[in-house]
Coordinates of N, CA and C in Angstrom, one line a residue:
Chain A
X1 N 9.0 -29.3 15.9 CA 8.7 -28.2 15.0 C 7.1 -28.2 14.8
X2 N 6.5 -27.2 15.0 CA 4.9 -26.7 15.0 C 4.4 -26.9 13.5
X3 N 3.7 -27.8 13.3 CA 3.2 -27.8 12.0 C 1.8 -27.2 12.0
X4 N 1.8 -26.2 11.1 CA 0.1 -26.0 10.6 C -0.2 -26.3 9.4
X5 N -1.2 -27.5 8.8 CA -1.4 -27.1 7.4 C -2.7 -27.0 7.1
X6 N -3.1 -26.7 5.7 CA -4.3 -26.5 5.5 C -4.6 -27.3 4.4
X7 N -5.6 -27.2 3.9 CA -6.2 -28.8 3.1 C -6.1 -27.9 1.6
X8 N -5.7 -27.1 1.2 CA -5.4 -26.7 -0.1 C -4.8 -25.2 -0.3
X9 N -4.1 -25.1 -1.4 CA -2.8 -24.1 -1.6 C -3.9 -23.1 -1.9
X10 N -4.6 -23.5 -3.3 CA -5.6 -23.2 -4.3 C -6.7 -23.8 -4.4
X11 N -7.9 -22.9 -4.4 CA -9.5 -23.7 -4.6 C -10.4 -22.6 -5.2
X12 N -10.9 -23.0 -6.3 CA -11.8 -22.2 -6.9 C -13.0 -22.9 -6.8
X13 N -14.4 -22.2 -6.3 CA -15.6 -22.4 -6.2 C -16.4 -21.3 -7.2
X14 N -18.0 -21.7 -7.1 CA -18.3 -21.3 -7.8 C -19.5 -20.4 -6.8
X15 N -20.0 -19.2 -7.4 CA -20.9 -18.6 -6.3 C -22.2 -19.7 -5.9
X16 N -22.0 -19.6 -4.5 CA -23.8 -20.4 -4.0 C -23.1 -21.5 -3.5
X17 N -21.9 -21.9 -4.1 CA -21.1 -23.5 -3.5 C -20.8 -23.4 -1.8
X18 N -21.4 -24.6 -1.4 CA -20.9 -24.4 -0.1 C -19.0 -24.7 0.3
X19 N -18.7 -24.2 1.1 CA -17.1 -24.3 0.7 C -16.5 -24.6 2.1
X20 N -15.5 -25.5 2.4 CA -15.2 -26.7 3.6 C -13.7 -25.8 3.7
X21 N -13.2 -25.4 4.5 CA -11.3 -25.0 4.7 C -10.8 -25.6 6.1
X22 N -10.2 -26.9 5.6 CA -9.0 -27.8 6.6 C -8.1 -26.8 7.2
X23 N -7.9 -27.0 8.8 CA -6.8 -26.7 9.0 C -6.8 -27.6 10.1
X24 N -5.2 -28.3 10.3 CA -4.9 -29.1 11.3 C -3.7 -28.8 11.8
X25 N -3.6 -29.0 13.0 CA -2.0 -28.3 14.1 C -1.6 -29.8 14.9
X26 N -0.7 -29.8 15.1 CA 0.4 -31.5 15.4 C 1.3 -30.7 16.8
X27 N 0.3 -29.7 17.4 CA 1.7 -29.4 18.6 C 0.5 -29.3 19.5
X28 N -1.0 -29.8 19.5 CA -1.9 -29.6 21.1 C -2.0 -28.3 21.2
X29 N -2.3 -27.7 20.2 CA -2.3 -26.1 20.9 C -3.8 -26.2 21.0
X30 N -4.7 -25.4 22.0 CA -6.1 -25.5 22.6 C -6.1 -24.2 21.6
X31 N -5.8 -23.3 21.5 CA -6.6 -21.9 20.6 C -5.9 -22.0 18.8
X32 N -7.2 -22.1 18.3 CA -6.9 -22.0 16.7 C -7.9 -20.7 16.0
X33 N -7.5 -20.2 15.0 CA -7.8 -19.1 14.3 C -8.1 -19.2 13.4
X34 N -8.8 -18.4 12.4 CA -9.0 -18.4 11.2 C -9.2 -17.1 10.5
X35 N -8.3 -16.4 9.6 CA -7.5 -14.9 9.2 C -8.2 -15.1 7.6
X36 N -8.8 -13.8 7.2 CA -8.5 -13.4 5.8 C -7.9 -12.2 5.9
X37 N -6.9 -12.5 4.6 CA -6.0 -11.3 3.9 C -6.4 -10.3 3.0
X38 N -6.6 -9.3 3.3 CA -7.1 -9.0 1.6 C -5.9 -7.7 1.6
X39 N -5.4 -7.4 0.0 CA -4.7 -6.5 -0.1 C -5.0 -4.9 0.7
X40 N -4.1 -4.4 1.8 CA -4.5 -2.8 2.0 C -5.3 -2.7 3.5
X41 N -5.9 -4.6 3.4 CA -6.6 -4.7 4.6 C -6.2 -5.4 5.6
X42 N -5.1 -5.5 5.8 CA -4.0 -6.1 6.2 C -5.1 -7.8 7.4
X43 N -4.9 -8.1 8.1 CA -5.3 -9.8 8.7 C -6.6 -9.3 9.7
X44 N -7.5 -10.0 9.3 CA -8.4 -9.9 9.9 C -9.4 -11.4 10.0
X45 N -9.4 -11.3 11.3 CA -10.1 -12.2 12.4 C -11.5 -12.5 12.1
X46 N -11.9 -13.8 11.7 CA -13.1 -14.5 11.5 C -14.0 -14.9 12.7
X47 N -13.3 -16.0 13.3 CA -13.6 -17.1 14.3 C -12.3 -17.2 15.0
X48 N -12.2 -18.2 15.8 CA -11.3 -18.5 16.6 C -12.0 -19.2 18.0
X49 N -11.6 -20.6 18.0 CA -11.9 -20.9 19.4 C -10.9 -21.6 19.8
X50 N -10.8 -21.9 21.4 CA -10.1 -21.9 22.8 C -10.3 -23.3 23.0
X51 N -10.9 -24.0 22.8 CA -11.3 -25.6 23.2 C -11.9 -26.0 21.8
X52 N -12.3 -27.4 22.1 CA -12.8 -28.4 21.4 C -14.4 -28.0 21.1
X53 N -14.9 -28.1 20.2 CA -16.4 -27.5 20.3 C -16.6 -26.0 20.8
X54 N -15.7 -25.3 21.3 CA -16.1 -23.4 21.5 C -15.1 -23.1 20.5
X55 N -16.3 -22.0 20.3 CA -16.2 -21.0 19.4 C -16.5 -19.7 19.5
X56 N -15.9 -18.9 18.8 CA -15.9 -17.3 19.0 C -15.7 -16.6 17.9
X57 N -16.7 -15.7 17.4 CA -16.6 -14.6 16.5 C -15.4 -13.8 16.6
X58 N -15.3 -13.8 14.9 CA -13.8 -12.4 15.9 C -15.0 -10.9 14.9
X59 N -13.8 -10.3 14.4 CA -14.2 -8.9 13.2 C -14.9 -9.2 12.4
X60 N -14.9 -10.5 11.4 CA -16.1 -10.5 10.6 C -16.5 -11.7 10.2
X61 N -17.4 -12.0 11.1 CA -17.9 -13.7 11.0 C -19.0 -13.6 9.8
X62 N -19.7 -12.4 9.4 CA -20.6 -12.7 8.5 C -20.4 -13.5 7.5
X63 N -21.1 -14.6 6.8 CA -21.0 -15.3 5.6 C -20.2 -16.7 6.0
X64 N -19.8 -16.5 7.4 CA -18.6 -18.1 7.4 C -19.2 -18.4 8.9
X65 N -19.0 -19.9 9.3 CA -19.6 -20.5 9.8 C -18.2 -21.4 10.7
X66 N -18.1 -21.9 11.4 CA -16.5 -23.4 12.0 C -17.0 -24.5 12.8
X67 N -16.0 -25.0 12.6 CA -16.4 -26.1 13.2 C -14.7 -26.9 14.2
X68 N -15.4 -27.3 15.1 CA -14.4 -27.6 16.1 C -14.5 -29.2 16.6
X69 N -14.6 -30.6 16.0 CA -14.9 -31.4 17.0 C -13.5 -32.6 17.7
X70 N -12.6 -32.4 16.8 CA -11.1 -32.1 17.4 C -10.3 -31.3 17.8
X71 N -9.6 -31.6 18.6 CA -8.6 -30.5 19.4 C -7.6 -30.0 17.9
X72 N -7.5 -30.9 17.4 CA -6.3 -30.8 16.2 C -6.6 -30.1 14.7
X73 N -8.1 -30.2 14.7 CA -8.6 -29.7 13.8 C -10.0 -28.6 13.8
X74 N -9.8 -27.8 12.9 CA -10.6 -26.3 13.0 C -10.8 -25.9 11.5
X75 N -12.2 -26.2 11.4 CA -13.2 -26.4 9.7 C -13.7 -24.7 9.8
X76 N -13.1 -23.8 8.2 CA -14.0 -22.8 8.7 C -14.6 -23.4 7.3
X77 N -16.2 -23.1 7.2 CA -17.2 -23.3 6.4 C -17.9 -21.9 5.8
X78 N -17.8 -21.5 4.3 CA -18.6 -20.7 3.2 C -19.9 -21.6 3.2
X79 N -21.0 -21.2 3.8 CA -22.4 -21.8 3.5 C -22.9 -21.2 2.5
X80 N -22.8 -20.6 1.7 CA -22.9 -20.0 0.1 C -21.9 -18.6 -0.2
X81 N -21.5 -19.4 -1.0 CA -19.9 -18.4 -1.6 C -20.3 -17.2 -2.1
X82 N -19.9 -16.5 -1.6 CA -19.8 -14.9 -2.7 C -18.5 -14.5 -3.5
X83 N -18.6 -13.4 -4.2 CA -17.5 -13.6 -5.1 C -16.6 -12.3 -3.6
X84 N -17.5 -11.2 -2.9 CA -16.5 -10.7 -1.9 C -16.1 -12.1 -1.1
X85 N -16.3 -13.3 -1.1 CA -14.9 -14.2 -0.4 C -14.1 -14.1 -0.9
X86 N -14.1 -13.6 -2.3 CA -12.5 -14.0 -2.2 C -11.4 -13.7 -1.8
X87 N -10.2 -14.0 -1.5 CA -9.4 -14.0 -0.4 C -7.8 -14.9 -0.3
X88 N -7.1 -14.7 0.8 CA -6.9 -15.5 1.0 C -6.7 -16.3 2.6
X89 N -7.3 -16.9 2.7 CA -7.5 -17.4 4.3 C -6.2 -18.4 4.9
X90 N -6.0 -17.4 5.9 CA -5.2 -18.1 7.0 C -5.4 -18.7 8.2
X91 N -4.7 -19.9 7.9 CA -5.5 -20.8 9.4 C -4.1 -20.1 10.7
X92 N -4.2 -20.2 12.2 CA -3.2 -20.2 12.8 C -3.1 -21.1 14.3
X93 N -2.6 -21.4 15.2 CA -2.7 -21.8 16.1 C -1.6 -21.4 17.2
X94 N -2.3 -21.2 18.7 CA -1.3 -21.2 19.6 C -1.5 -21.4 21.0
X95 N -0.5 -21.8 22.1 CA -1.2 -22.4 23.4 C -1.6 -21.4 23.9
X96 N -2.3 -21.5 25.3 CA -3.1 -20.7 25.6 C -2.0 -19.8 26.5
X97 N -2.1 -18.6 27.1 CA -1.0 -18.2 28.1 C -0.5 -16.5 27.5
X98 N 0.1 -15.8 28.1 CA 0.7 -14.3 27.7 C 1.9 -14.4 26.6
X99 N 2.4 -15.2 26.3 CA 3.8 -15.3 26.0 C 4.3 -16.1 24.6
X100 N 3.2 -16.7 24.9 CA 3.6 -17.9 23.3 C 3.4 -17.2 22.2
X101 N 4.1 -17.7 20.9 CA 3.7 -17.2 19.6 C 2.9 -17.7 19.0
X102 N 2.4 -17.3 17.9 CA 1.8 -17.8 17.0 C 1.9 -18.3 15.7
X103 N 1.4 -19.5 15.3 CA 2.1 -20.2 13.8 C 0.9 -20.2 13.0
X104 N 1.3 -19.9 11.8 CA 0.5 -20.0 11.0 C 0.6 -20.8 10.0
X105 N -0.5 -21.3 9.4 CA -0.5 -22.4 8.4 C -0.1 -21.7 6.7
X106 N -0.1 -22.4 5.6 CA 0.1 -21.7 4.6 C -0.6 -20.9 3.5
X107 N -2.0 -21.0 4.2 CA -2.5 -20.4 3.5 C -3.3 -20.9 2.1
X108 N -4.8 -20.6 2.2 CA -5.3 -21.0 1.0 C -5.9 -19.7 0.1
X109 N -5.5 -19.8 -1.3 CA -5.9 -18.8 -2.1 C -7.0 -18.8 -2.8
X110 N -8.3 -18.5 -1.7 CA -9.7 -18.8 -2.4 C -10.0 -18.2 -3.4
X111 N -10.6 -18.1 -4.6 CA -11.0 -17.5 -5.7 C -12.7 -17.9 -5.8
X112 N -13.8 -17.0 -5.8 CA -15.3 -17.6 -5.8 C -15.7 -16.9 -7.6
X113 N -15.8 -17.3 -8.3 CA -16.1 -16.7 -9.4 C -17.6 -17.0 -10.0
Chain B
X1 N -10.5 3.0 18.6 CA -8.8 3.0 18.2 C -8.4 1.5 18.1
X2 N -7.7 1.6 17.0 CA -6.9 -0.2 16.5 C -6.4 -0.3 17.8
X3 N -6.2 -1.5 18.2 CA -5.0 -2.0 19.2 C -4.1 -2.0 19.0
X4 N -3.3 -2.6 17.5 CA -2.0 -2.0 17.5 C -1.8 -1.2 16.3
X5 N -1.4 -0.1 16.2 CA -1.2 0.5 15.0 C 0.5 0.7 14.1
X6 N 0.5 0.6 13.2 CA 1.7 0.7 12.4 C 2.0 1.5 11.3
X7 N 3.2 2.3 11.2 CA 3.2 2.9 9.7 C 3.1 2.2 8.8
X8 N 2.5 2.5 8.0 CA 1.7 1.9 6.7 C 2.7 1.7 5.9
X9 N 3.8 2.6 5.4 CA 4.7 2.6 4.6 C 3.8 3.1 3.4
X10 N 4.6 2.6 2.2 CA 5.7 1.8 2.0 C 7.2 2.3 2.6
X11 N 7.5 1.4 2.7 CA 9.3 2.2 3.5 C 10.2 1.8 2.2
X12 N 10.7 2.5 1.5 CA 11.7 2.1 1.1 C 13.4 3.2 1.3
X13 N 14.4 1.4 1.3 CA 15.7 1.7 1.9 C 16.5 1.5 0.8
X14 N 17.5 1.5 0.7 CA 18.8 1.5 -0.3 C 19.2 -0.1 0.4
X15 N 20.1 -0.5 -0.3 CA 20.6 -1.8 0.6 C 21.9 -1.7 0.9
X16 N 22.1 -2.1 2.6 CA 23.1 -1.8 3.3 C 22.5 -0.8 4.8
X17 N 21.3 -0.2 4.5 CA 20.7 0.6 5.5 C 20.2 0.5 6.1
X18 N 19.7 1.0 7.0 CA 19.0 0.7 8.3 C 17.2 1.0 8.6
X19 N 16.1 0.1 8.0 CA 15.2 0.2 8.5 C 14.6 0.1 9.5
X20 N 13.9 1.2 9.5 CA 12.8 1.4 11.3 C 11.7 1.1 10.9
X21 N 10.8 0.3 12.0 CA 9.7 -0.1 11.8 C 9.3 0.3 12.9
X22 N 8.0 0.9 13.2 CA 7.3 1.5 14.3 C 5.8 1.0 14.5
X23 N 5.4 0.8 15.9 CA 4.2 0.2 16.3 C 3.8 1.2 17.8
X24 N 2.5 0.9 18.1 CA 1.9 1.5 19.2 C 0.9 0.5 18.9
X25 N 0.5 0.8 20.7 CA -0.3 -0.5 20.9 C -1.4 0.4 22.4
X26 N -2.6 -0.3 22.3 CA -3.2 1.0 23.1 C -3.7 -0.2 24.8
X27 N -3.9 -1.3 24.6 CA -3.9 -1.8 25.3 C -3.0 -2.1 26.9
X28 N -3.0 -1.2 27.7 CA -1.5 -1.3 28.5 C -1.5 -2.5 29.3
X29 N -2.1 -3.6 29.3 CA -2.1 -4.3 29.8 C -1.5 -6.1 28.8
X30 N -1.0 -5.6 27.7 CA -0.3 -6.4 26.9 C 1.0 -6.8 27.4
X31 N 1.3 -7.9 27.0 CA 2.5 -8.6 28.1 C 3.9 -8.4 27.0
X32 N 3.2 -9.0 25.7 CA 3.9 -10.3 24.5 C 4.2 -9.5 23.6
X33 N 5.0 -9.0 22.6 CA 4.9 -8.5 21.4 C 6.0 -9.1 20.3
X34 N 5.2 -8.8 19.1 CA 6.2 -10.1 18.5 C 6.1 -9.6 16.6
X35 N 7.0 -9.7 16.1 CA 7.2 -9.0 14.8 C 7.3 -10.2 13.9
X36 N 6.6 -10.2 12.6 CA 6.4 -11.3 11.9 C 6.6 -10.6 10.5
X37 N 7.1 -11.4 9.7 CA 7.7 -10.9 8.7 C 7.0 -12.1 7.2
X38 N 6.4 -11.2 6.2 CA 5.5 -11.8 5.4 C 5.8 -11.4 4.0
X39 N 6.0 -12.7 3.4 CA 6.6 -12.5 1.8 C 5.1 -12.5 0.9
X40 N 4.9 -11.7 -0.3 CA 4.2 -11.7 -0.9 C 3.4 -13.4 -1.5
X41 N 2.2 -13.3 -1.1 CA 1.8 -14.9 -1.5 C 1.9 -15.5 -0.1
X42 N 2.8 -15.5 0.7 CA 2.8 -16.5 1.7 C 2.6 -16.1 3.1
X43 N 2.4 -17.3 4.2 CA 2.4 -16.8 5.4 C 3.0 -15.9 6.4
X44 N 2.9 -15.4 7.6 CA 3.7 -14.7 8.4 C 4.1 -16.0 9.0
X45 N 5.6 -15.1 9.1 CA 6.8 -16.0 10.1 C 6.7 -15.4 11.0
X46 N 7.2 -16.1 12.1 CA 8.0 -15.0 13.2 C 9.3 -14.4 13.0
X47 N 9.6 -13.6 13.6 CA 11.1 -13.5 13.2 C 11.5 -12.5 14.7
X48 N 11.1 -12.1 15.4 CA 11.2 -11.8 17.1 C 9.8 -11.8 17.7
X49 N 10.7 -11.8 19.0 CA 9.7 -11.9 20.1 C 10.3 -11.0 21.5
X50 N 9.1 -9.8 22.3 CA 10.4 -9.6 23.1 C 9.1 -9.3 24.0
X51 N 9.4 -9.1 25.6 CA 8.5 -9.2 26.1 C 8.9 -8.0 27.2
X52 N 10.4 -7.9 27.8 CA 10.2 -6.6 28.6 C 11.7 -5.3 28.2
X53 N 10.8 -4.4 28.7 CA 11.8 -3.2 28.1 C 13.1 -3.3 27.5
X54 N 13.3 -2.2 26.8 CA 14.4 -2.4 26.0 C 14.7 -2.7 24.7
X55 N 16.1 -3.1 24.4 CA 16.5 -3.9 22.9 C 17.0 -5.3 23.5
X56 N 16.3 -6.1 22.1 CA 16.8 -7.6 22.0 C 17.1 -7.5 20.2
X57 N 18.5 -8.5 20.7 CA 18.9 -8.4 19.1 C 19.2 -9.7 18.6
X58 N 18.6 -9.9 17.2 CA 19.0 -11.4 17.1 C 19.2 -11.4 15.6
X59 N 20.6 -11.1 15.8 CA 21.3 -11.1 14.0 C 21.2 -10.0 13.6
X60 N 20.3 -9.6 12.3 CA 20.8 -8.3 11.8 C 19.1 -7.5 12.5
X61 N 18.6 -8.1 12.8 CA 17.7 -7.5 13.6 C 17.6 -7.2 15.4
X62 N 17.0 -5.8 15.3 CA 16.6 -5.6 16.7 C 15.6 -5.2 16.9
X63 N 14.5 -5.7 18.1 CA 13.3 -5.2 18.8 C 13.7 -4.6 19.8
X64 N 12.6 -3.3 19.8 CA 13.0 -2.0 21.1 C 11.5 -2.4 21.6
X65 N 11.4 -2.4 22.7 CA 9.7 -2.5 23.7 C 10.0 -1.1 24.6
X66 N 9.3 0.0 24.6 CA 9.3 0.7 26.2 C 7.6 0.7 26.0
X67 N 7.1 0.2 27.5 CA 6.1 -0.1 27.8 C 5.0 1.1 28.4
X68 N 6.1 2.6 29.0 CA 5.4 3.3 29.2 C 5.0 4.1 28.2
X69 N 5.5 3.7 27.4 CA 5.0 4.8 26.1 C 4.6 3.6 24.8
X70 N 4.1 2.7 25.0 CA 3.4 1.8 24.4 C 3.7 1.5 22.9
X71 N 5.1 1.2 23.0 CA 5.6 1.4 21.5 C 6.7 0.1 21.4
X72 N 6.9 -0.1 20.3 CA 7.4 -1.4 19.9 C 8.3 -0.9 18.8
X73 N 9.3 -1.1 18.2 CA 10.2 -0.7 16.9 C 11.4 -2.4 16.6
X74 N 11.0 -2.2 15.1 CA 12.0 -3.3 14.6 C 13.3 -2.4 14.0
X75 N 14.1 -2.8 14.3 CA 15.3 -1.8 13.3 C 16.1 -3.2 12.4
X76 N 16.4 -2.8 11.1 CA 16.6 -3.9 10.4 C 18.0 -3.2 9.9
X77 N 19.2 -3.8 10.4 CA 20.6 -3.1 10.0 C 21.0 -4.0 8.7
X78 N 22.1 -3.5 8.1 CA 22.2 -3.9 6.8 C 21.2 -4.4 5.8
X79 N 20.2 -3.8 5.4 CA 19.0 -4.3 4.7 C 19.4 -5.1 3.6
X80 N 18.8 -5.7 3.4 CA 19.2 -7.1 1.9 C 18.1 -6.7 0.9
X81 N 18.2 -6.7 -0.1 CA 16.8 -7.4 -1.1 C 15.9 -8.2 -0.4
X82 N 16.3 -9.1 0.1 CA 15.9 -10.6 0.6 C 15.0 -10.1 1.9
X83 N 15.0 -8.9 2.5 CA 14.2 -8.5 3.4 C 13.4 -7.6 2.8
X84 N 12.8 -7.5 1.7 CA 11.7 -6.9 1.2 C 10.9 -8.1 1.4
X85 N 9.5 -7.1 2.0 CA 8.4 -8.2 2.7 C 7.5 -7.3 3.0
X86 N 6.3 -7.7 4.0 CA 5.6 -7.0 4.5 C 5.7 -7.1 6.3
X87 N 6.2 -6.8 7.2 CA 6.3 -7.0 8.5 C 5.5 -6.0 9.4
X88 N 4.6 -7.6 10.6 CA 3.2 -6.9 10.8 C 4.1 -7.4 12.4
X89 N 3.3 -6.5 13.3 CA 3.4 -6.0 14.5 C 2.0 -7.0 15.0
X90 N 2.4 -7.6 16.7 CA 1.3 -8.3 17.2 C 1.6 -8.2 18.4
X91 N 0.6 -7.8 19.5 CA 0.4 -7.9 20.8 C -0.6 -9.3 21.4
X92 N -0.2 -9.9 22.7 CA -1.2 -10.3 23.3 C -2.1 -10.0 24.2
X93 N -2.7 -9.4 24.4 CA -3.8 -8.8 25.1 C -4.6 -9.7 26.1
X94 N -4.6 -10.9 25.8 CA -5.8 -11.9 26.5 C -4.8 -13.5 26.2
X95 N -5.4 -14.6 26.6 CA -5.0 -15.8 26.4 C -5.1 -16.0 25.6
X96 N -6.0 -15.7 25.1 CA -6.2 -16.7 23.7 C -5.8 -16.1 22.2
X97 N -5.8 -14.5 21.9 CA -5.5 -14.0 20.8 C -4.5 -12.9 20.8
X98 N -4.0 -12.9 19.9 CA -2.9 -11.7 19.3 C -3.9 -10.7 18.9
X99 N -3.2 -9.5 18.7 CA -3.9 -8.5 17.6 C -2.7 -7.9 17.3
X100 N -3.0 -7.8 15.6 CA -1.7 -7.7 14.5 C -2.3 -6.2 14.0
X101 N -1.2 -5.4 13.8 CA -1.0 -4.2 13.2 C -1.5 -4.2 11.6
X102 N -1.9 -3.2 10.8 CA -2.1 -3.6 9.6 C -0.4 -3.7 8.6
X103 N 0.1 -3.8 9.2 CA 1.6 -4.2 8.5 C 2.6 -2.7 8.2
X104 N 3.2 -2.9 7.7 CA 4.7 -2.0 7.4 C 5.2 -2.6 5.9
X105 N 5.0 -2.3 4.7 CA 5.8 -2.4 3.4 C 7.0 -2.7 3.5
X106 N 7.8 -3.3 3.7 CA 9.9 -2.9 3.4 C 10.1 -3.3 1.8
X107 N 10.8 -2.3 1.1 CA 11.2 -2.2 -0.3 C 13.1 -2.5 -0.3
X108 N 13.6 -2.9 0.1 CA 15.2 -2.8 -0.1 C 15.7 -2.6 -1.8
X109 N 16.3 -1.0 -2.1 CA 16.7 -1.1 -3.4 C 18.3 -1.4 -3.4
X110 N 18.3 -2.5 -4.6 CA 19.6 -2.9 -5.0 C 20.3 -1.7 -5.3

């Protein structure tokens, strides 16, 4: 069974705080993601990379930063919080190929105030 | 133009009825498509997956794919309460990423 999880349910920062989001996957998948939700604006694509150390912009990388130096784990980083982060960010992962799905982790409910 | 687009809804059904959910997708070179189904607060599930023409059914749900007309449909027979959610539409387009629809509302009234 595909596990994704992420390093917190809930995290409130404070604006200017640099801010760290765990996500780790337990099935070797080579492509991981990183999604904010916002009400209306339905999932939208941060980052996302294919290997270990690559990385790739998706729709709106402004303001967030990742980090890749395990296959298992994918850091996206707030290098100074704004209070538009708030959100809630979805980590996801899946193998490479036409056909596989995609799993997502549970989700963290950032609040920047 | 989005890659995949969806009615916005909100949809709401009576319970016992039969919701349609509707998608297009503009990429014709998408293989994969796959319907995920999201409770308020929490993640997207999967909940099908279908890959060539037709209907696949699995329980009280069915996915329709016809590829020449670039369209995807969930049909949700006997609706429950329990299937009020938000259910988002996703193609694969490339190896490495999906691209998800902005969702579909389902409201099931008791």
């Amino acid at each position: 069974d595909v596990k994704v999880t992420q390093s917190s349910r809930y995290l409130v920062k404070r604006t200017g705080e640099k801010v760290f989001l765990e996500c780790v996957q337990d099935m070797d998948h080579e492509n991981m993601f990183w999604y904010r939700q916002d009400p209306g604006l339905g999932l939208r694509l941060i980052y996302f990379s294919y290997d270990v150390k690559m990385k790739e912009k998706g729709d709106i990388p402004e303001g967030y930063s990742v980090s890749r130096e395990k296959k298992e784990r994918f850091s996206l980083i707030l290098e100074s919080a704004s209070t538009n982060q708030t959100s809630m960010y979805l980590c996801a992962s899946r193998p490479p190929g036409l056909v596989d799905e995609q799993y997502f982790g549970p989700g963290t409910r950032l609040t920047v105030t | 133009q989005k890659e995949v687009e969806q009615n916005s809804g909100p949809l709401s059904v009576p319970e016992g009825a039969i919701a349609s959910l509707n998608c297009t997708y503009s990429d014709r070179g998408s293989q994969s498509f796959f319907w995920y189904r999201q409770y308020s607060g929490k993640s997207p599930e999967l909940i099908m997956s279908i890959y060539s023409n037709g209907d696949k059914e699995d329980g009280r749900f069915t996915a329709q794919l016809n590829k020449a007309s670039q369209y995807v449909s969930l049909l949700i027979r006997d609706s429950q309460p329990s299937d009020s959610a938000t259910y988002l539409c996703a193609a694969v387009t490339n190896d490495y990423k999906l691209s998800f629809g902005a969702g579909t509302t389902v409201t099931v009234r008791a």
